[in-house]
PDB file of C-alpha atoms in Angstrom:
ATOM      1  CA  GLU A   1     -28.982  10.083  -3.928  1.00 65.00           C
ATOM      2  CA  LEU A   2     -29.382   8.607  -0.642  1.00 67.00           C
ATOM      3  CA  ALA A   3     -25.507   8.710  -0.260  1.00 68.00           C
ATOM      4  CA  LEU A   4     -25.293  12.665  -1.236  1.00 68.00           C
ATOM      5  CA  ALA A   5     -27.762  13.391   1.406  1.00 71.00           C
ATOM      6  CA  LYS A   6     -26.542  11.364   4.258  1.00 72.00           C
ATOM      7  CA  SER A   7     -23.011  12.741   3.562  1.00 72.00           C
ATOM      8  CA  ALA A   8     -24.168  16.398   3.445  1.00 71.00           C
ATOM      9  CA  ALA A   9     -24.974  15.981   7.144  1.00 81.00           C
ATOM     10  CA  LEU A  10     -21.670  14.476   7.643  1.00 90.00           C
ATOM     11  CA  ALA A  11     -19.408  17.519   6.925  1.00 88.00           C
ATOM     12  CA  GLY A  12     -20.264  18.944   9.883  1.00 89.00           C
ATOM     13  CA  GLN A  13     -18.593  16.214  11.871  1.00 92.00           C
ATOM     14  CA  ALA A  14     -15.163  17.000  10.183  1.00 95.00           C
ATOM     15  CA  GLU A  15     -12.380  17.623  12.632  1.00 95.00           C
ATOM     16  CA  ALA A  16      -9.724  20.151  12.475  1.00 96.00           C
ATOM     17  CA  VAL A  17      -6.139  18.319  12.568  1.00 95.00           C
ATOM     18  CA  GLY A  18      -3.643  21.099  12.330  1.00 92.00           C
ATOM     19  CA  GLU A  19      -4.519  22.966   9.012  1.00 94.00           C
ATOM     20  CA  HIS A  20      -6.485  19.888   7.607  1.00 96.00           C
ATOM     21  CA  GLN A  21      -9.893  18.639   7.780  1.00 96.00           C
ATOM     22  CA  LEU A  22     -10.423  14.972   8.581  1.00 97.00           C
ATOM     23  CA  LEU A  23     -13.761  13.024   8.142  1.00 97.00           C
ATOM     24  CA  VAL A  24     -14.155   9.167   9.007  1.00 97.00           C
ATOM     25  CA  ALA A  25     -17.691   8.009   9.277  1.00 95.00           C
ATOM     26  CA  ARG A  26     -19.431   4.866   8.402  1.00 94.00           C
ATOM     27  CA  LEU A  27     -22.295   4.750   5.877  1.00 91.00           C
ATOM     28  CA  ASP A  28     -24.138   1.515   5.572  1.00 92.00           C
ATOM     29  CA  GLY A  29     -26.738   0.618   2.520  1.00 91.00           C
ATOM     30  CA  VAL A  30     -24.451   2.254  -0.128  1.00 90.00           C
ATOM     31  CA  GLU A  31     -22.804   0.594  -2.843  1.00 92.00           C
ATOM     32  CA  GLY A  32     -19.110   1.493  -3.969  1.00 93.00           C
ATOM     33  CA  SER A  33     -19.845   4.177  -6.669  1.00 93.00           C
ATOM     34  CA  GLY A  34     -22.146   5.904  -4.016  1.00 91.00           C
ATOM     35  CA  LEU A  35     -19.452   6.185  -1.306  1.00 92.00           C
ATOM     36  CA  GLN A  36     -17.160   7.321  -3.796  1.00 94.00           C
ATOM     37  CA  SER A  37     -19.414   9.918  -4.892  1.00 92.00           C
ATOM     38  CA  ALA A  38     -20.095  11.000  -1.194  1.00 91.00           C
ATOM     39  CA  ALA A  39     -16.255  11.001  -0.364  1.00 94.00           C
ATOM     40  CA  GLN A  40     -15.418  12.917  -3.168  1.00 94.00           C
ATOM     41  CA  GLY A  41     -18.254  15.389  -2.658  1.00 92.00           C
ATOM     42  CA  LEU A  42     -17.257  15.611   0.952  1.00 93.00           C
ATOM     43  CA  SER A  43     -13.664  16.050  -0.129  1.00 95.00           C
ATOM     44  CA  ASP A  44     -14.570  18.904  -2.207  1.00 93.00           C
ATOM     45  CA  GLN A  45     -16.662  20.739   0.141  1.00 92.00           C
ATOM     46  CA  LEU A  46     -14.004  20.509   3.198  1.00 94.00           C
ATOM     47  CA  GLY A  47     -11.430  21.681   0.627  1.00 95.00           C
ATOM     48  CA  ASP A  48      -7.791  21.126  -0.327  1.00 96.00           C
ATOM     49  CA  GLY A  49      -6.834  20.095   3.277  1.00 96.00           C
ATOM     50  CA  ALA A  50      -9.484  17.442   3.654  1.00 97.00           C
ATOM     51  CA  ALA A  51      -8.977  13.828   4.489  1.00 97.00           C
ATOM     52  CA  VAL A  52     -12.321  11.941   4.012  1.00 96.00           C
ATOM     53  CA  VAL A  53     -12.470   8.085   4.733  1.00 96.00           C
ATOM     54  CA  LEU A  54     -16.095   6.460   4.373  1.00 95.00           C
ATOM     55  CA  GLY A  55     -16.792   2.709   5.127  1.00 96.00           C
ATOM     56  CA  GLY A  56     -20.146   0.808   5.151  1.00 95.00           C
ATOM     57  CA  LEU A  57     -21.699  -2.421   4.470  1.00 96.00           C
ATOM     58  CA  PRO A  58     -23.538  -2.089   1.251  1.00 94.00           C
ATOM     59  CA  ASP A  59     -26.066  -4.490   2.635  1.00 94.00           C
ATOM     60  CA  PRO A  60     -26.186  -4.285   6.528  1.00 91.00           C
ATOM     61  CA  ALA A  61     -27.303  -7.891   6.680  1.00 93.00           C
ATOM     62  CA  ASP A  62     -24.592  -9.232   4.944  1.00 93.00           C
ATOM     63  CA  LEU A  63     -21.403  -9.070   7.280  1.00 93.00           C
ATOM     64  CA  GLY A  64     -19.385 -10.588   4.551  1.00 95.00           C
ATOM     65  CA  LYS A  65     -18.937  -7.267   2.305  1.00 95.00           C
ATOM     66  CA  VAL A  66     -17.355  -4.082   3.198  1.00 96.00           C
ATOM     67  CA  ILE A  67     -16.607  -1.157   1.176  1.00 97.00           C
ATOM     68  CA  LEU A  68     -13.949   1.538   1.958  1.00 97.00           C
ATOM     69  CA  VAL A  69     -13.416   4.609   0.281  1.00 97.00           C
ATOM     70  CA  ALA A  70     -10.599   7.541   0.525  1.00 98.00           C
ATOM     71  CA  ALA A  71     -10.907  10.872  -0.961  1.00 98.00           C
ATOM     72  CA  PHE A  72      -7.959  13.188  -0.104  1.00 98.00           C
ATOM     73  CA  GLY A  73      -6.997  17.037  -1.254  1.00 97.00           C
ATOM     74  CA  LYS A  74      -4.087  18.329  -2.759  1.00 97.00           C
ATOM     75  CA  ALA A  75      -2.926  19.750   0.797  1.00 97.00           C
ATOM     76  CA  VAL A  76      -3.052  16.385   2.328  1.00 97.00           C
ATOM     77  CA  ILE A  77      -1.166  14.595  -0.666  1.00 97.00           C
ATOM     78  CA  ALA A  78       1.204  16.932  -0.157  1.00 96.00           C
ATOM     79  CA  ALA A  79       1.443  16.348   3.367  1.00 94.00           C
ATOM     80  CA  GLY A  80       2.302  12.527   2.785  1.00 93.00           C
ATOM     81  CA  PRO A  81      -0.714  10.430   2.727  1.00 94.00           C
ATOM     82  CA  LYS A  82      -1.943   8.843  -0.528  1.00 97.00           C
ATOM     83  CA  ALA A  83      -5.558   7.811  -0.771  1.00 97.00           C
ATOM     84  CA  GLY A  84      -4.398   4.592  -2.736  1.00 97.00           C
ATOM     85  CA  ALA A  85      -1.715   3.404  -0.193  1.00 96.00           C
ATOM     86  CA  PHE A  86      -3.739   4.431   2.845  1.00 97.00           C
ATOM     87  CA  ILE A  87      -6.933   2.709   1.877  1.00 97.00           C
ATOM     88  CA  GLY A  88      -5.329  -0.674   0.558  1.00 95.00           C
ATOM     89  CA  GLY A  89      -3.151  -0.741   4.040  1.00 94.00           C
ATOM     90  CA  ILE A  90      -6.455  -0.438   6.381  1.00 95.00           C
ATOM     91  CA  ALA A  91      -8.378  -2.680   4.338  1.00 96.00           C
ATOM     92  CA  LYS A  92      -6.229  -5.531   5.250  1.00 96.00           C
ATOM     93  CA  ALA A  93      -7.758  -5.416   8.551  1.00 95.00           C
ATOM     94  CA  CYS A  94     -11.042  -6.308   7.442  1.00 95.00           C
ATOM     95  CA  GLY A  95      -9.773  -9.270   5.540  1.00 95.00           C
ATOM     96  CA  GLY A  96      -9.480  -7.151   2.205  1.00 95.00           C
ATOM     97  CA  GLY A  97      -7.624  -5.043   0.007  1.00 95.00           C
ATOM     98  CA  GLY A  98      -7.702  -2.331  -2.968  1.00 94.00           C
ATOM     99  CA  GLY A  99      -6.318   1.157  -3.860  1.00 92.00           C
ATOM    100  CA  GLY A 100      -6.519   3.832  -6.710  1.00 95.00           C
ATOM    101  CA  ARG A 101      -5.146   6.914  -7.234  1.00 97.00           C
ATOM    102  CA  PRO A 102      -3.470   9.427  -4.722  1.00 97.00           C
ATOM    103  CA  ASN A 103      -6.810  11.430  -4.367  1.00 97.00           C
ATOM    104  CA  LEU A 104      -9.309   8.861  -4.613  1.00 97.00           C
ATOM    105  CA  ALA A 105      -9.367   5.365  -3.917  1.00 97.00           C
ATOM    106  CA  GLN A 106     -11.602   2.420  -3.034  1.00 97.00           C
ATOM    107  CA  ALA A 107     -11.054  -0.929  -1.164  1.00 97.00           C
ATOM    108  CA  GLY A 108     -13.359  -4.076   0.041  1.00 96.00           C
ATOM    109  CA  GLY A 109     -12.858  -6.519   2.865  1.00 96.00           C
ATOM    110  CA  ARG A 110     -14.799  -9.568   3.701  1.00 96.00           C
ATOM    111  CA  ASP A 111     -14.949  -8.759   7.771  1.00 96.00           C
ATOM    112  CA  GLY A 112     -17.964  -6.724   8.345  1.00 95.00           C
ATOM    113  CA  ALA A 113     -17.542  -7.097  11.964  1.00 96.00           C
ATOM    114  CA  ALA A 114     -14.126  -5.274  12.116  1.00 96.00           C
ATOM    115  CA  LEU A 115     -15.188  -2.215  10.174  1.00 96.00           C
ATOM    116  CA  ASP A 116     -15.962   0.030  13.057  1.00 96.00           C
ATOM    117  CA  GLY A 117     -12.196  -1.076  14.266  1.00 97.00           C
ATOM    118  CA  VAL A 118     -10.917  -0.108  11.008  1.00 97.00           C
ATOM    119  CA  LEU A 119     -12.431   3.232  10.771  1.00 97.00           C
ATOM    120  CA  GLU A 120     -10.962   3.899  14.267  1.00 97.00           C
ATOM    121  CA  GLN A 121      -7.749   2.472  12.785  1.00 97.00           C
ATOM    122  CA  ALA A 122      -8.152   4.683   9.572  1.00 97.00           C
ATOM    123  CA  ARG A 123      -8.999   7.993  12.018  1.00 97.00           C
ATOM    124  CA  GLN A 124      -5.682   7.510  14.240  1.00 97.00           C
ATOM    125  CA  GLY A 125      -3.424   6.735  11.342  1.00 96.00           C
ATOM    126  CA  LEU A 126      -4.859   9.941   9.703  1.00 97.00           C
ATOM    127  CA  ARG A 127      -4.403  12.061  12.531  1.00 96.00           C
ATOM    128  CA  GLU A 128      -0.962  10.953  13.260  1.00 95.00           C
ATOM    129  CA  ALA A 129      -0.108  11.553   9.647  1.00 94.00           C
ATOM    130  CA  LEU A 130      -1.536  15.060   9.551  1.00 95.00           C
ATOM    131  CA  ALA A 131      -0.566  16.340  12.849  1.00 89.00           C
ATOM    132  CA  SER A 132       3.264  16.509  11.736  1.00 72.00           C
TER     133      SER A 132
END
């Protein structure tokens, strides 16, 4: 519930990239299933052109566990990026890996100190992929 409440406030932070809506945000204190629900909800709210990447530390006092989730709408998948491949690639930068379906995927990592940089890398990568 906390993730959904926090994510509702995030929808207003989405940026337009061409015909798409891009949202990359950090949500700490939320487990993987909560991040997945939040990402999927935001993607649904933003429409078929949504690319949502959420990352966070389930326990902000523990920098050894990072969770990353991506939810992509149909128009984003048609433009090229697939959530599973994308999230697995960026998770490597925080010492982890993962994947999933083209529309929804989760990855983990072990380097919480790298999280902000990884999210910025995700933002830049999606901007480039969606701007073309």
